[in-house]
């Protein structure tokens, strides 16, 4: 008698497994720049199949299908330094041309000397001054115009590519695949929110309201929003769950990052009852991009590498798992 | 010759006007709790017809159709005091029951005395203490649970209704009408964002990520988000354009409020090239709700009344323009 009552459940379970597997096979065409042999691709397809299948115990209704992506090193490259810092340097150079007398003071002195190392040698204080000088004291509109001009013309110091040509093709495909499965896709980055909002919709299809980042104080004066020299929120490390809670207001079910700056976000997202997925991109491709992890000055990945397996997070090996790195634009 | 070249344009303009007028007439059924004689209803229908008609010079593509609504006094009532303050008082009462010794100190002393005036007499300091004691020091989850319990059971001191039954029926219809016309609808309120997020989706159909409000500092500790006794952003007056810029990241084309706390938001939204609409709800219905404006201790409306006409903002006369006030639930 027991067998008879169990049989329909068993059959249902088998049918469900088959349907998930066949859905995963059918989806292989979706992530075409991902190697079909890669465990990471298989895990992504399985997760999406499970949370979108109404018969699955892992089913998640569309309104709760929120996926958050780090930006620097996850959606686009981040070497030799964060691209937003290269924007700041270019802005300071322009200001220096207009007012050469500035060269006597930091951070313009370091900019005038012409190499990135001088800025790095100036330490945190020089970097902060550089960011404040180039990111504050103007209206939101003027800042957006400056970013728009730069992103349309500036080129990366070693690849010679436009920065928007240094976005990862496999990630563009993953964003599309998630959206096609009714995920709401967000950027949750340590970068400045107003820097990303200028170009992220064109490049990733992610609208301004779906971007969480570090932010300055703003002041409304005479119908304009002025950017104040005051950091209000640093959206990195434990600041990421905070930024998500403030802006999205509910917990995502999927988080994708590439460094220990994303650890808290992945920990928070995957530390919930019900289905969730944590993904870390591991920069292993010195030929097509850069290879770095534990000792990197940028995008350092130590704890993520040590704990990914026990936490069930997917490690994406860029060299092995991706057939293409950069989008051809 | 000139007449000949002008004629097609003229014809097109006439056809366009006719199509907008007929669209507006067809839409009358949409806002059924709004009086058909009301200038406000006519203005709302015309605005929506214009921005959604691709042949209109006022056409706005769907991704830019953002409408922002104040909450207290705009989407639901706000008398005798903001409902969130009544929540705080009820929370403090519960804490007092559990720990009667608290009655010796403010704000519990005032709560124990049992009337709202004692709290008001304690001034800003008592109010702030009350809010901090009842809104901070717990996790985001625990706070959301407390709000959820309260909103499901608490009743308004004078009407005896549930608070969620004190939302304005004409505004629910306006939200639906805008969404049906591909507007993205947001709440931008001086109230606490985490207070509203618990129930706004059920009541207004507005999801957590589309709510901008005042917010506290949050801290991520051991996988939990803790609410800190630190006000990070007050989303009122000039804080409203700031909150919109931080969270939405682009300028809405429509703003709806009811008090001078909404003035800056309406000024900012309507002070742009291209189509925009500012709307102020004027509380004129002492029978079905409350009548107040210039001298009110809550929802004071002075500058809005004085400048609405010259700024082209719509004043909604609740008594005359609305056939029904509260949603029947």
XYZ file of C-alpha atoms in Angstrom:
658
model
C 0.000 0.000 0.000
C 2.822 2.278 0.842
C 4.439 1.705 -2.503
C 1.240 2.646 -4.264
C 0.917 5.948 -2.447
C 4.578 6.721 -3.024
C 4.546 5.893 -6.701
C 2.782 9.027 -7.997
C 5.177 11.233 -5.990
C 8.150 9.330 -7.314
C 6.905 9.571 -10.869
C 6.298 13.278 -10.428
C 9.816 13.725 -9.036
C 11.319 11.816 -11.945
C 9.330 13.791 -14.477
C 10.410 16.997 -12.795
C 14.092 16.000 -12.891
C 13.771 15.081 -16.550
C 12.061 18.341 -17.362
C 14.774 20.323 -15.567
C 17.533 18.424 -17.341
C 15.880 18.815 -20.714
C 15.251 22.496 -20.051
C 18.931 22.862 -19.177
C 19.947 21.154 -22.421
C 17.572 23.293 -24.421
C 19.084 26.399 -22.804
C 22.644 25.516 -23.799
C 22.248 27.683 -26.862
C 21.509 30.626 -24.567
C 24.936 31.199 -23.081
C 26.890 30.639 -26.254
C 30.163 32.192 -25.103
C 30.228 29.818 -22.134
C 31.873 26.452 -22.672
C 29.333 23.630 -22.584
C 31.792 21.577 -20.508
C 31.941 24.181 -17.777
C 30.443 23.282 -14.401
C 29.591 26.960 -13.993
C 27.409 27.028 -17.118
C 25.647 23.836 -16.071
C 25.006 25.265 -12.579
C 23.605 28.515 -13.982
C 21.252 26.666 -16.339
C 20.087 24.308 -13.593
C 19.424 27.125 -11.123
C 17.400 29.121 -13.637
C 15.469 26.019 -14.739
C 14.582 25.184 -11.136
C 13.447 28.628 -10.011
C 11.336 29.158 -13.143
C 9.618 25.754 -13.170
C 6.289 26.010 -11.351
C 6.357 22.293 -10.592
C 9.747 22.523 -8.908
C 10.004 22.825 -5.101
C 12.660 25.455 -5.861
C 10.194 27.611 -7.824
C 10.439 31.369 -7.205
C 7.723 33.715 -8.494
C 8.930 36.347 -10.994
C 8.596 39.287 -8.563
C 11.186 37.678 -6.275
C 13.622 36.793 -9.059
C 16.174 39.485 -8.344
C 19.783 39.064 -9.454
C 22.526 41.503 -8.423
C 25.817 41.952 -10.246
C 28.979 43.678 -9.142
C 30.375 45.839 -11.968
C 34.189 46.286 -11.841
C 35.810 42.939 -12.603
C 32.423 41.250 -12.947
C 30.648 42.945 -15.848
C 33.647 44.832 -17.240
C 37.406 44.767 -16.605
C 39.096 46.590 -13.733
C 42.825 46.584 -14.513
C 45.284 48.259 -14.173
C 42.951 50.318 -11.906
C 39.184 50.891 -11.670
C 38.091 52.687 -14.833
C 36.374 55.375 -12.796
C 39.784 56.354 -11.415
C 41.066 56.683 -14.988
C 38.109 58.979 -15.642
C 39.107 61.055 -12.604
C 42.701 61.298 -13.825
C 41.569 62.392 -17.287
C 39.293 64.999 -15.732
C 42.142 66.321 -13.570
C 44.374 66.510 -16.672
C 41.773 68.631 -18.421
C 41.513 70.935 -15.414
C 45.303 71.200 -15.323
C 45.404 72.264 -18.979
C 42.905 75.007 -18.271
C 44.612 76.132 -15.061
C 48.334 75.189 -15.175
C 48.922 76.871 -11.797
C 47.121 73.926 -10.170
C 50.252 71.801 -10.764
C 51.766 73.060 -7.508
C 49.193 71.217 -5.392
C 48.066 67.641 -4.848
C 46.462 65.761 -6.616
C 47.391 67.832 -9.711
C 51.085 67.611 -8.900
C 50.911 63.831 -9.172
C 48.802 64.036 -12.344
C 51.297 66.454 -13.916
C 54.088 63.965 -13.239
C 52.217 61.748 -15.650
C 52.263 58.254 -14.232
C 49.781 56.255 -12.229
C 52.392 55.173 -9.695
C 52.863 58.701 -8.427
C 49.153 58.834 -7.634
C 49.249 55.446 -5.962
C 52.297 56.557 -3.967
C 50.268 59.503 -2.686
C 48.098 56.962 -0.915
C 44.484 57.121 0.099
C 44.589 60.860 0.776
C 45.692 61.748 -2.758
C 43.118 59.389 -4.240
C 40.332 60.876 -2.150
C 41.369 64.419 -3.099
C 41.442 63.396 -6.747
C 37.947 61.909 -6.560
C 36.539 64.920 -4.696
C 38.126 67.447 -7.073
C 36.734 65.704 -10.127
C 33.402 64.376 -8.846
C 31.989 67.140 -6.642
C 31.143 70.818 -6.708
C 29.116 70.611 -9.913
C 25.465 69.808 -10.691
C 24.315 66.247 -11.353
C 23.670 67.268 -14.961
C 27.171 68.696 -15.488
C 28.744 65.591 -13.976
C 26.679 63.288 -16.198
C 27.750 65.345 -19.242
C 31.425 64.952 -18.283
C 31.055 61.174 -17.915
C 29.147 60.969 -21.211
C 31.898 62.857 -23.087
C 34.618 60.723 -21.561
C 33.021 57.324 -22.079
C 32.356 58.162 -25.745
C 35.990 58.973 -26.510
C 38.481 57.753 -23.876
C 40.575 54.651 -24.488
C 42.059 52.120 -22.129
C 45.818 52.665 -21.490
C 46.945 49.146 -22.435
C 44.292 47.655 -24.736
C 43.529 50.854 -26.631
C 39.850 49.865 -26.577
C 36.933 52.015 -25.538
C 35.988 51.174 -21.965
C 32.539 50.069 -23.079
C 34.290 47.544 -25.346
C 35.846 45.974 -22.259
C 32.610 44.473 -20.988
C 32.476 40.702 -20.781
C 30.499 39.037 -23.574
C 29.570 35.974 -21.434
C 28.103 38.311 -18.813
C 26.019 40.177 -21.398
C 24.613 36.797 -22.400
C 23.936 35.915 -18.763
C 22.080 39.214 -18.232
C 19.954 38.534 -21.317
C 19.302 34.956 -20.267
C 18.153 36.027 -16.795
C 15.905 38.773 -18.177
C 14.385 36.298 -20.629
C 13.520 34.236 -17.544
C 11.795 37.171 -15.840
C 14.652 38.084 -13.526
C 14.988 41.709 -12.501
C 18.683 42.455 -12.960
C 20.553 45.052 -10.877
C 24.080 46.401 -10.629
C 25.393 46.576 -7.044
C 28.860 48.073 -7.322
C 31.445 49.884 -5.222
C 31.706 52.382 -8.084
C 29.902 55.697 -8.097
C 26.221 55.288 -8.886
C 26.086 58.466 -10.980
C 29.130 57.417 -12.995
C 27.532 54.112 -13.991
C 24.060 55.472 -14.637
C 25.266 57.466 -17.645
C 26.208 54.476 -19.811
C 24.938 51.272 -18.141
C 21.588 51.282 -19.920
C 23.202 51.429 -23.380
C 25.888 48.890 -22.527
C 24.094 46.392 -20.280
C 20.426 47.280 -20.778
C 20.218 48.099 -17.059
C 18.233 51.301 -16.376
C 19.393 53.985 -13.858
C 16.894 52.934 -11.185
C 18.365 49.407 -11.135
C 21.842 50.603 -10.175
C 23.108 50.686 -6.585
C 26.526 52.226 -6.007
C 28.582 54.476 -3.780
C 27.071 57.903 -3.455
C 27.874 61.437 -2.415
C 25.702 63.870 -0.554
C 23.438 65.903 -2.812
C 21.914 69.284 -2.157
C 18.861 70.762 -3.868
C 19.504 74.464 -4.537
C 17.510 76.676 -6.914
C 16.051 73.835 -8.888
C 19.402 72.063 -9.327
C 21.038 69.133 -7.559
C 24.583 69.929 -6.452
C 27.164 67.255 -5.741
C 28.624 67.800 -2.281
C 32.169 66.921 -1.179
C 30.805 64.405 1.280
C 30.710 60.620 0.891
C 27.313 59.358 2.003
C 27.582 55.655 1.278
C 30.433 53.375 0.253
C 28.819 50.470 -1.508
C 31.555 47.914 -0.933
C 31.990 44.911 1.388
C 29.359 45.134 4.170
C 28.044 48.262 2.415
C 26.595 46.068 -0.348
C 23.852 44.369 1.703
C 23.124 47.825 3.156
C 22.837 49.422 -0.292
C 20.602 46.588 -1.509
C 18.315 46.884 1.501
C 18.063 50.657 1.131
C 17.360 50.668 -2.559
C 15.850 47.336 -3.587
C 14.158 46.655 -0.257
C 14.095 42.888 -0.564
C 16.693 40.164 -0.704
C 17.922 39.002 -4.131
C 18.106 35.269 -4.891
C 21.271 35.526 -6.952
C 24.494 37.491 -6.496
C 27.468 37.652 -8.839
C 30.831 39.200 -8.004
C 34.556 38.712 -8.416
C 36.353 39.863 -5.276
C 36.222 39.830 -1.499
C 34.415 43.169 -1.812
C 31.473 40.995 -2.868
C 31.804 38.468 -0.052
C 29.224 40.017 2.295
C 26.736 40.370 -0.568
C 27.070 36.701 -1.541
C 26.977 35.610 2.100
C 23.790 37.592 2.719
C 22.041 36.459 -0.472
C 22.906 32.776 -0.082
C 22.249 32.736 3.666
C 18.480 32.513 3.310
C 15.976 29.704 3.307
C 14.890 28.747 -0.174
C 16.837 28.728 -3.418
C 19.709 31.141 -3.962
C 22.899 31.265 -5.978
C 26.291 32.865 -5.381
C 28.720 33.250 -8.263
C 32.336 34.471 -8.245
C 34.215 35.261 -11.433
C 37.835 34.151 -11.073
C 40.260 36.135 -13.238
C 42.458 33.420 -14.719
C 42.948 34.632 -18.266
C 46.298 36.423 -18.630
C 46.105 36.211 -22.431
C 42.781 37.788 -23.197
C 42.469 39.805 -20.001
C 44.342 39.654 -16.678
C 45.064 36.863 -14.200
C 44.898 37.870 -10.545
C 43.380 36.877 -7.221
C 45.014 36.596 -3.765
C 47.765 39.188 -4.142
C 46.089 41.670 -6.449
C 46.049 45.377 -5.519
C 42.601 45.478 -7.113
C 39.821 42.899 -7.026
C 41.576 40.857 -4.349
C 39.997 37.417 -3.930
C 41.113 35.395 -0.904
C 38.174 34.489 1.303
C 35.972 33.876 -1.726
C 38.453 31.312 -3.108
C 38.879 29.659 0.285
C 35.184 29.341 1.076
C 33.396 29.053 -2.286
C 33.266 25.243 -2.227
C 31.915 24.882 1.312
C 29.366 27.636 0.701
C 28.219 26.112 -2.584
C 29.165 29.190 -4.604
C 30.048 28.795 -8.262
C 33.570 29.775 -9.280
C 33.772 30.852 -12.899
C 37.191 30.108 -14.343
C 37.421 32.805 -17.019
C 40.149 31.060 -19.012
C 38.454 27.674 -19.108
C 34.758 28.506 -18.879
C 34.561 31.385 -21.331
C 35.047 31.030 -25.081
C 35.197 34.782 -25.580
C 36.073 37.466 -23.050
C 35.312 40.927 -24.380
C 32.184 41.901 -26.266
C 32.951 42.730 -29.863
C 30.656 45.730 -29.558
C 1.895 78.091 -52.387
C 2.390 78.770 -48.740
C -1.137 77.728 -47.929
C -0.593 74.463 -49.711
C 2.504 73.585 -47.704
C 0.853 74.621 -44.465
C -2.361 72.741 -45.067
C -1.057 69.218 -44.338
C 0.508 70.419 -41.082
C -2.704 72.137 -40.106
C -4.731 69.060 -40.904
C -2.324 66.900 -38.920
C -2.574 69.278 -35.950
C -6.356 69.204 -36.096
C -6.443 65.432 -36.343
C -4.058 65.218 -33.409
C -6.222 67.519 -31.272
C -9.290 65.513 -32.156
C -7.550 62.248 -31.313
C -6.399 63.612 -27.947
C -9.878 64.897 -27.122
C -11.497 61.622 -28.128
C -8.912 59.654 -26.183
C -9.658 61.811 -23.161
C -13.398 61.178 -23.521
C -12.812 57.455 -23.921
C -10.715 57.504 -20.747
C -13.459 59.091 -18.641
C -14.500 55.643 -17.550
C -10.997 55.118 -16.154
C -11.079 57.457 -13.198
C -14.607 56.663 -12.113
C -14.380 58.124 -8.592
C -13.340 61.462 -10.092
C -16.129 63.839 -11.048
C -16.359 64.263 -14.819
C -16.862 68.005 -14.313
C -13.608 68.392 -12.468
C -10.849 70.390 -14.162
C -8.366 68.125 -12.392
C -9.739 64.965 -14.023
C -9.737 66.624 -17.437
C -6.128 67.790 -16.962
C -4.973 64.313 -15.898
C -6.636 62.662 -18.899
C -5.234 65.233 -21.311
C -1.700 64.938 -19.952
C -1.713 61.148 -20.181
C -3.233 61.241 -23.674
C -0.557 63.650 -24.872
C 2.481 61.877 -23.480
C 1.311 58.481 -24.749
C 0.347 59.560 -28.267
C 3.293 58.970 -30.594
C 1.981 61.625 -32.990
C 1.910 64.252 -30.261
C 4.796 66.726 -29.874
C 4.382 66.013 -26.139
C 5.040 62.302 -26.619
C 7.253 60.694 -23.947
C 8.626 57.168 -24.460
C 7.524 54.595 -21.842
C 10.953 54.354 -20.135
C 10.759 58.053 -19.239
C 7.152 57.939 -18.000
C 7.918 58.125 -14.303
C 5.298 59.416 -11.850
C 6.099 60.051 -8.185
C 3.516 60.203 -5.401
C 3.830 61.487 -1.877
C 2.165 59.083 0.571
C 0.812 60.789 3.754
C -2.125 62.996 2.783
C -1.748 62.071 -0.890
C -2.311 58.309 -1.133
C -3.731 57.811 2.353
C -4.921 60.104 5.161
C -2.580 61.781 7.653
C -4.801 63.102 10.465
C -4.773 63.559 13.426
C -1.040 62.734 13.023
C 1.049 60.707 10.570
C 0.031 57.056 10.875
C 3.646 56.030 11.357
C 3.677 58.050 14.582
C 0.592 56.139 15.740
C 2.513 52.946 14.999
C 5.410 54.235 17.132
C 3.040 55.059 19.994
C 1.469 51.591 19.832
C 4.916 50.002 19.837
C 5.964 52.068 22.854
C 2.738 51.020 24.645
C 3.603 47.371 24.069
C 7.123 47.901 25.382
C 5.665 49.670 28.429
C 3.402 46.698 29.165
C 6.369 44.376 29.059
C 8.602 46.678 31.130
C 6.446 48.971 33.307
C 9.565 50.510 34.875
C 10.116 52.369 31.606
C 7.265 54.750 32.578
C 9.677 56.903 34.538
C 11.487 58.096 31.441
C 10.611 59.958 28.243
C 9.044 59.053 25.795
C 7.321 56.298 27.835
C 6.238 58.801 30.490
C 4.218 60.687 27.891
C 2.860 57.437 26.414
C 1.797 56.251 29.880
C -0.138 59.492 30.382
C -2.241 58.258 27.496
C -2.948 61.210 25.247
C -1.347 62.446 22.058
C -1.093 66.017 23.333
C 1.429 65.040 26.023
C 3.678 63.688 23.299
C 3.209 66.771 21.165
C 3.943 68.936 24.219
C 7.255 67.104 24.627
C 8.273 68.661 21.333
C 10.700 67.468 18.691
C 12.993 65.829 21.235
C 10.287 63.527 22.619
C 9.132 62.653 19.117
C 12.653 61.825 18.012
C 13.227 59.680 21.106
C 9.946 57.893 20.466
C 10.872 57.165 16.850
C 14.375 55.978 17.764
C 13.144 53.752 20.600
C 10.588 52.043 18.393
C 12.348 52.028 15.018
C 15.988 51.205 15.775
C 18.131 48.629 17.546
C 16.471 45.651 15.862
C 17.070 43.817 12.573
C 15.318 44.852 9.374
C 13.390 41.580 9.528
C 12.174 42.126 13.106
C 11.104 45.666 12.265
C 9.191 44.509 9.182
C 7.442 41.866 11.309
C 6.376 44.508 13.844
C 4.956 46.729 11.091
C 3.194 43.742 9.499
C 1.513 42.781 12.791
C 0.447 46.346 13.471
C -0.945 47.166 10.024
C -3.009 43.946 10.054
C -4.757 44.775 13.323
C -4.447 48.413 14.438
C -7.346 50.809 13.999
C -7.461 54.537 13.470
C -8.327 56.490 16.666
C -11.264 58.461 15.217
C -12.592 56.504 12.216
C -12.104 53.035 13.703
C -10.980 51.822 10.296
C -7.869 49.850 9.507
C -5.182 52.209 8.244
C -5.068 50.414 4.908
C -8.790 51.247 4.562
C -7.905 54.924 4.737
C -6.287 55.028 1.316
C -7.922 57.255 -1.261
C -9.990 55.387 -3.844
C -9.498 58.076 -6.553
C -5.741 57.761 -6.112
C -5.840 53.958 -6.483
C -7.649 54.547 -9.772
C -5.064 57.114 -10.829
C -2.214 54.667 -10.069
C -3.961 51.980 -12.144
C -4.661 54.408 -14.969
C -1.011 55.500 -15.104
C 0.281 51.921 -15.020
C -2.130 50.967 -17.805
C -0.465 53.749 -19.792
C 3.040 52.363 -19.151
C 3.988 54.759 -16.387
C 6.409 53.535 -13.763
C 4.816 54.628 -10.486
C 6.861 55.448 -7.360
C 6.173 56.575 -3.819
C 8.385 59.466 -2.672
C 7.415 60.129 0.925
C 8.767 61.736 4.062
C 7.725 58.563 5.871
C 10.148 55.773 6.685
C 10.942 53.683 3.638
C 11.002 50.412 5.616
C 7.637 51.192 7.218
C 5.947 51.633 3.836
C 7.636 48.717 2.103
C 5.823 46.201 4.298
C 2.319 46.957 3.027
C 2.544 49.240 -0.023
C 2.668 46.417 -2.547
C -0.568 44.863 -1.255
C -2.340 48.176 -0.884
C -1.107 50.222 -3.865
C 0.550 47.598 -6.058
C 3.840 49.462 -5.640
C 6.794 47.105 -5.031
C 9.508 47.785 -2.392
C 12.100 48.914 -4.942
C 9.765 51.690 -6.149
C 9.567 53.357 -2.747
C 11.738 56.293 -1.709
C 11.467 57.469 1.884
C 13.349 58.668 4.926
C 15.952 56.174 6.025
C 18.127 55.230 8.957
C 21.684 54.001 8.927
C 21.950 50.222 8.528
C 24.788 47.991 9.590
C 25.535 44.514 8.271
C 26.585 42.271 11.171
C 26.753 38.463 11.108
C 24.463 38.061 8.147
C 21.807 40.440 9.484
C 20.992 44.087 8.817
C 20.704 46.108 12.009
C 18.797 49.392 12.213
C 21.046 52.066 13.688
C 19.899 55.021 15.792
C 21.113 57.416 13.115
C 18.978 59.258 10.583
C 20.668 59.043 7.205
C 18.188 60.820 4.971
C 15.052 62.855 5.609
C 12.984 62.560 2.486
C 10.974 65.740 2.886
C 11.064 69.195 1.243
C 14.403 69.593 -0.585
C 15.200 66.014 0.465
C 12.649 64.730 -2.066
C 14.548 65.713 -5.238
C 17.678 64.346 -3.520
C 15.985 61.008 -2.721
C 14.646 60.729 -6.269
C 18.047 61.417 -7.789
C 19.751 58.891 -5.505
C 17.274 56.120 -6.048
C 15.515 56.600 -9.374
C 18.419 58.330 -11.074
C 16.362 60.245 -13.578
C 13.784 63.005 -13.417
C 10.092 62.028 -13.267
C 7.594 63.742 -15.583
C 4.777 63.800 -13.052
C 4.712 64.557 -9.311
C 1.732 64.396 -6.981
C 1.663 65.725 -3.420
C -0.511 67.555 -0.919
C 1.660 69.835 1.211
C 4.546 72.274 1.108
C 6.738 69.279 1.927
C 6.137 68.366 -1.731
C 6.880 71.836 -3.115
C 10.537 71.213 -4.034
C 9.626 67.901 -5.695
C 6.929 69.525 -7.853
C 9.175 72.495 -8.619
C 12.004 70.214 -9.733
C 9.794 67.910 -11.800
C 7.904 70.685 -13.566
C 11.005 72.844 -14.064
C 12.251 70.898 -17.066
C 11.933 71.258 -20.825
C 9.295 68.981 -22.295
C 6.015 67.821 -20.832
C 5.552 67.513 -17.096
C 2.709 67.676 -14.596
C 2.488 68.837 -10.993
C -0.564 67.897 -8.912
C -1.515 68.994 -5.376
C -4.345 67.367 -3.448
C -6.184 70.015 -1.449
C -7.882 68.652 1.678
C -11.298 70.309 1.545
C -13.591 67.525 2.690
C -14.407 67.901 6.394
C -17.305 65.445 6.089
C -15.641 62.397 4.604
C -12.109 63.183 5.714
C -10.502 66.388 7.048
C -10.320 69.956 5.774
C -7.002 71.715 6.325
C -4.329 73.707 4.554
C -2.585 76.950 5.612
C -2.769 76.588 9.387
C -2.562 72.828 9.762
C -0.020 71.309 12.131
C 0.327 68.492 9.605
C 0.329 68.661 5.818
C 0.569 72.446 5.819
C -0.127 73.904 2.372
C 0.682 77.594 1.885
C 3.178 78.132 -0.903
C 1.535 75.416 -2.985
C -1.847 77.182 -2.809
C -0.298 80.563 -3.557
C 1.759 79.452 -6.546
C -0.143 76.514 -8.093
C -1.916 78.670 -10.687
C 1.147 80.557 -11.916
C 3.171 77.325 -12.050
C 0.419 75.479 -13.936
C 0.010 72.848 -11.224
C -3.326 71.094 -10.822
C -5.144 71.598 -7.526
C -7.419 68.692 -6.678
C -10.370 69.851 -4.597
C -11.153 66.666 -2.666
C -14.685 67.706 -1.762
C -15.705 68.734 -5.269
C -13.513 66.582 -7.517
C -13.858 63.232 -5.779
C -17.083 61.203 -5.662
C -15.654 58.799 -3.086
C -12.797 59.376 -0.658
C -11.749 56.140 1.025
C -11.332 52.819 -0.715
C -13.983 50.362 0.380
C -11.261 47.740 0.620
